[in-house]
Short mmCIF file of C-alpha atoms in Angstrom, two decimals:
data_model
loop_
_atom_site.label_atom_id
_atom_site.label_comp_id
_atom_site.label_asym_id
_atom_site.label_seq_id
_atom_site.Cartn_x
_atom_site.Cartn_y
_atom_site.Cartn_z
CA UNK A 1 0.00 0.00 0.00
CA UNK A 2 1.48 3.44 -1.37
CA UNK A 3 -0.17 5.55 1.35
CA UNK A 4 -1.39 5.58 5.18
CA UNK A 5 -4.51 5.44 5.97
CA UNK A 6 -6.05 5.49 9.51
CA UNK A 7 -10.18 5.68 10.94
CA UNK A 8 -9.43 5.65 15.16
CA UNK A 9 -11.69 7.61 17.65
CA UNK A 10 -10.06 8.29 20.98
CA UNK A 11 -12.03 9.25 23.87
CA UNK A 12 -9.74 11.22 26.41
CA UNK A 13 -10.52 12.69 30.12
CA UNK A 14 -7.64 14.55 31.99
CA UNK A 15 -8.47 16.65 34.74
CA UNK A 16 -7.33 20.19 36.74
CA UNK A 17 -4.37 19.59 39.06
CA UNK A 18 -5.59 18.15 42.62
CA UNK A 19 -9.08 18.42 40.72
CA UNK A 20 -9.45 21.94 41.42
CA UNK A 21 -12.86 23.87 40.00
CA UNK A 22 -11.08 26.36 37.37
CA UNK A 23 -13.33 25.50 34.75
CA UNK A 24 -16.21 27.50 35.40
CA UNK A 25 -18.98 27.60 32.78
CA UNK A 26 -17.67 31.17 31.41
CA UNK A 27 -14.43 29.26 30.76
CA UNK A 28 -15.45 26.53 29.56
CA UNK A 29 -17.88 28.56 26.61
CA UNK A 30 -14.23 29.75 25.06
CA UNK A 31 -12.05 26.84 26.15
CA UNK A 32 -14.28 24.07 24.30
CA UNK A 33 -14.32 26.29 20.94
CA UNK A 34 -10.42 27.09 21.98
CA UNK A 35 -9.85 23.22 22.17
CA UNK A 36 -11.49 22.20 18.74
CA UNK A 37 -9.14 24.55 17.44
CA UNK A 38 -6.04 22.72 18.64
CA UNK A 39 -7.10 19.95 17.70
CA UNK A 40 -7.80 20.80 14.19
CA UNK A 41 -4.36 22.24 13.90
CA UNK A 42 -3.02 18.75 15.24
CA UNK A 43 -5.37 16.84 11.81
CA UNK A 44 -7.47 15.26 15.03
CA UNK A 45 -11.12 16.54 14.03
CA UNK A 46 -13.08 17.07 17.60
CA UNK A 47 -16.55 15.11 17.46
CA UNK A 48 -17.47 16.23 21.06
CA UNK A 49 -15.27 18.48 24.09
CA UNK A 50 -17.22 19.09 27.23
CA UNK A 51 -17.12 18.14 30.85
CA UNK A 52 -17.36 20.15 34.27
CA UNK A 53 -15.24 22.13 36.48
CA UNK A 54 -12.43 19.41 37.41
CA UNK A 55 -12.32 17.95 34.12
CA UNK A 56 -12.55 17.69 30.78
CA UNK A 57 -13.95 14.62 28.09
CA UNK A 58 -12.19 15.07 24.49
CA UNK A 59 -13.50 12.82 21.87
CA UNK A 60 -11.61 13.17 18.21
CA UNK A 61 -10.48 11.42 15.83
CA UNK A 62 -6.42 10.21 15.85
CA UNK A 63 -4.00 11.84 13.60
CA UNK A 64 -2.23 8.91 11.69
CA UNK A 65 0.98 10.86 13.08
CA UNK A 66 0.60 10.97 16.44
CA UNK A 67 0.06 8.48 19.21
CA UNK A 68 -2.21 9.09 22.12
CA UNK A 69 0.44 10.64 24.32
CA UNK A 70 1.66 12.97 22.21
CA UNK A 71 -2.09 14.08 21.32
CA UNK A 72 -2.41 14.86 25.05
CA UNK A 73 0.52 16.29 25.29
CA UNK A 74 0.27 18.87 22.36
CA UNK A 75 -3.40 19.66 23.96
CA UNK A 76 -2.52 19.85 27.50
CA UNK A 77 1.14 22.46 26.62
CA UNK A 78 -1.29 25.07 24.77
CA UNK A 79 -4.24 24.98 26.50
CA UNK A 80 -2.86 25.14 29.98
CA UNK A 81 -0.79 28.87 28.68
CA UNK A 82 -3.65 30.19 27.17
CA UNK A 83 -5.89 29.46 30.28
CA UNK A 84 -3.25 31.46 32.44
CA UNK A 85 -3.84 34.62 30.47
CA UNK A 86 -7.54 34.71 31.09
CA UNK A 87 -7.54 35.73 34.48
CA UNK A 88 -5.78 35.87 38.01
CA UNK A 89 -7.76 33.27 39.49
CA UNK A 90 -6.46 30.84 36.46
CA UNK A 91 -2.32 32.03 36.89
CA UNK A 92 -1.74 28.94 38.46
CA UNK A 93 -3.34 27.17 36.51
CA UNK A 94 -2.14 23.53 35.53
CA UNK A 95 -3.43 20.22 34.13
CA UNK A 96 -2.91 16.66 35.89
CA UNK A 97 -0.28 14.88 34.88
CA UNK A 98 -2.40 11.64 33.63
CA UNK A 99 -4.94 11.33 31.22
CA UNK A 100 -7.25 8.62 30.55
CA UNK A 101 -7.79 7.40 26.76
CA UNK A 102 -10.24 4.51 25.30
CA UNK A 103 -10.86 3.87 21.75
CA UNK A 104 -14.14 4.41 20.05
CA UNK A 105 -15.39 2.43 17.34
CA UNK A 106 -17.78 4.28 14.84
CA UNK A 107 -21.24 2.59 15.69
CA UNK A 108 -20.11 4.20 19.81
CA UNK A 109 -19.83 7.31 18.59
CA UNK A 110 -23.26 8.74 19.29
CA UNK A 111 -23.31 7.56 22.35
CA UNK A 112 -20.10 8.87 23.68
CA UNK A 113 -21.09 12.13 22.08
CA UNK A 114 -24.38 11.76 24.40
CA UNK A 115 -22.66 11.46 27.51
CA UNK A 116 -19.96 14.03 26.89
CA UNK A 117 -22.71 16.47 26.34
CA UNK A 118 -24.92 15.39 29.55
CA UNK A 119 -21.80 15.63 31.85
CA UNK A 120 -23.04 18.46 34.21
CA UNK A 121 -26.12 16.16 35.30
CA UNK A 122 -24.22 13.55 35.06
CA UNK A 123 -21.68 14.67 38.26
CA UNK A 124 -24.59 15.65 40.09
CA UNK A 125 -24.92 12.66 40.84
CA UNK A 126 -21.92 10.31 40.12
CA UNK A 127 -18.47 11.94 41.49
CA UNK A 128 -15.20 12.04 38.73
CA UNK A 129 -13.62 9.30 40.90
CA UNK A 130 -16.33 7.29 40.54
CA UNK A 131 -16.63 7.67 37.02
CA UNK A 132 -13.23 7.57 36.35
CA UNK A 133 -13.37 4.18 37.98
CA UNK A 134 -16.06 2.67 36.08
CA UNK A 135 -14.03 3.42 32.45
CA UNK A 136 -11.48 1.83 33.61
CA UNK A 137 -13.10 -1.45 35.00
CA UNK A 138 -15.75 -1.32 31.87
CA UNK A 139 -12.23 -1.37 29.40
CA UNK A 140 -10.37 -3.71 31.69
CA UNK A 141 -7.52 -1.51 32.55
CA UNK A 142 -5.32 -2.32 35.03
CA UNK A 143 -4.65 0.63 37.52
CA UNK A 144 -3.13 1.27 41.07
CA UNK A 145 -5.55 3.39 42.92
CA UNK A 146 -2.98 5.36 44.44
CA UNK A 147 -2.02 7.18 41.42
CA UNK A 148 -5.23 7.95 40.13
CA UNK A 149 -5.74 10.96 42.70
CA UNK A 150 -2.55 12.88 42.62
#
């Protein structure tokens, strides 16, 4: 085959550091839009970006030239300075260091879009560590408890 070709959906969460409430709905109405925008420039098309103050649920399509780490990465490094400049309450602003990705397969998509856009009724009810728990067990990833809260 003469050329690469590549179809994969990544769902990604990543939260504030030490979960902190910076995202406050006047944030997030400029961050989303600010986030598709990154994302385009990195050839990963955003089918959904939402969550609530603590966190934030990305789901996009995979740039055939980059893995999932790097996509985080080259979010997280952008987002996080241009946050900083929005206010004083945000100059200390900083991501966690983790992230959380699952693959998507196309006939998922609507739903994940779904629950990306219900995720403020969602937490009213069901707390981030208790979400965050249920991905994980739902995918079958390992993970050591400790480190999901630093």
């Amino acid at each position: 085959m003469s050329q690469s070709l590549a179809q994969i959906y990544v769902h990604l969460i990543f939260s504030t550091k030490n979960r902190k409430p910076y995202l406050t709905p006047e944030i997030q109405s400029e961050l989303w839009p600010y986030l598709a925008k990154v994302l385009e420039n990195l050839d990963c098309n955003a089918k959904a970006i939402g969550g609530v103050a603590d966190h934030v649920h990305v789901l996009c399509s995979l740039s055939k030239n980059l893995s999932v780490a790097e996509l985080v990465e080259e979010i997280k490094k952008p987002t996080s300075r241009w946050l900083k400049t929005k206010s004083p309450t945000l100059r200390d602003f900083r991501w966690q260091s983790g992230y959380a990705a699952f693959s998507v397969s196309q006939s998922g998509m609507a739903r994940v879009r779904e629950y990306i856009a219900a995720q403020a009724e969602h937490h009213r009810r069901h707390p981030f560590q208790d979400e965050l728990r249920a991905f994980l067990k739902k995918h079958m990833v390992n993970f050591d408890e400790q480190y999901l809260w630093d």
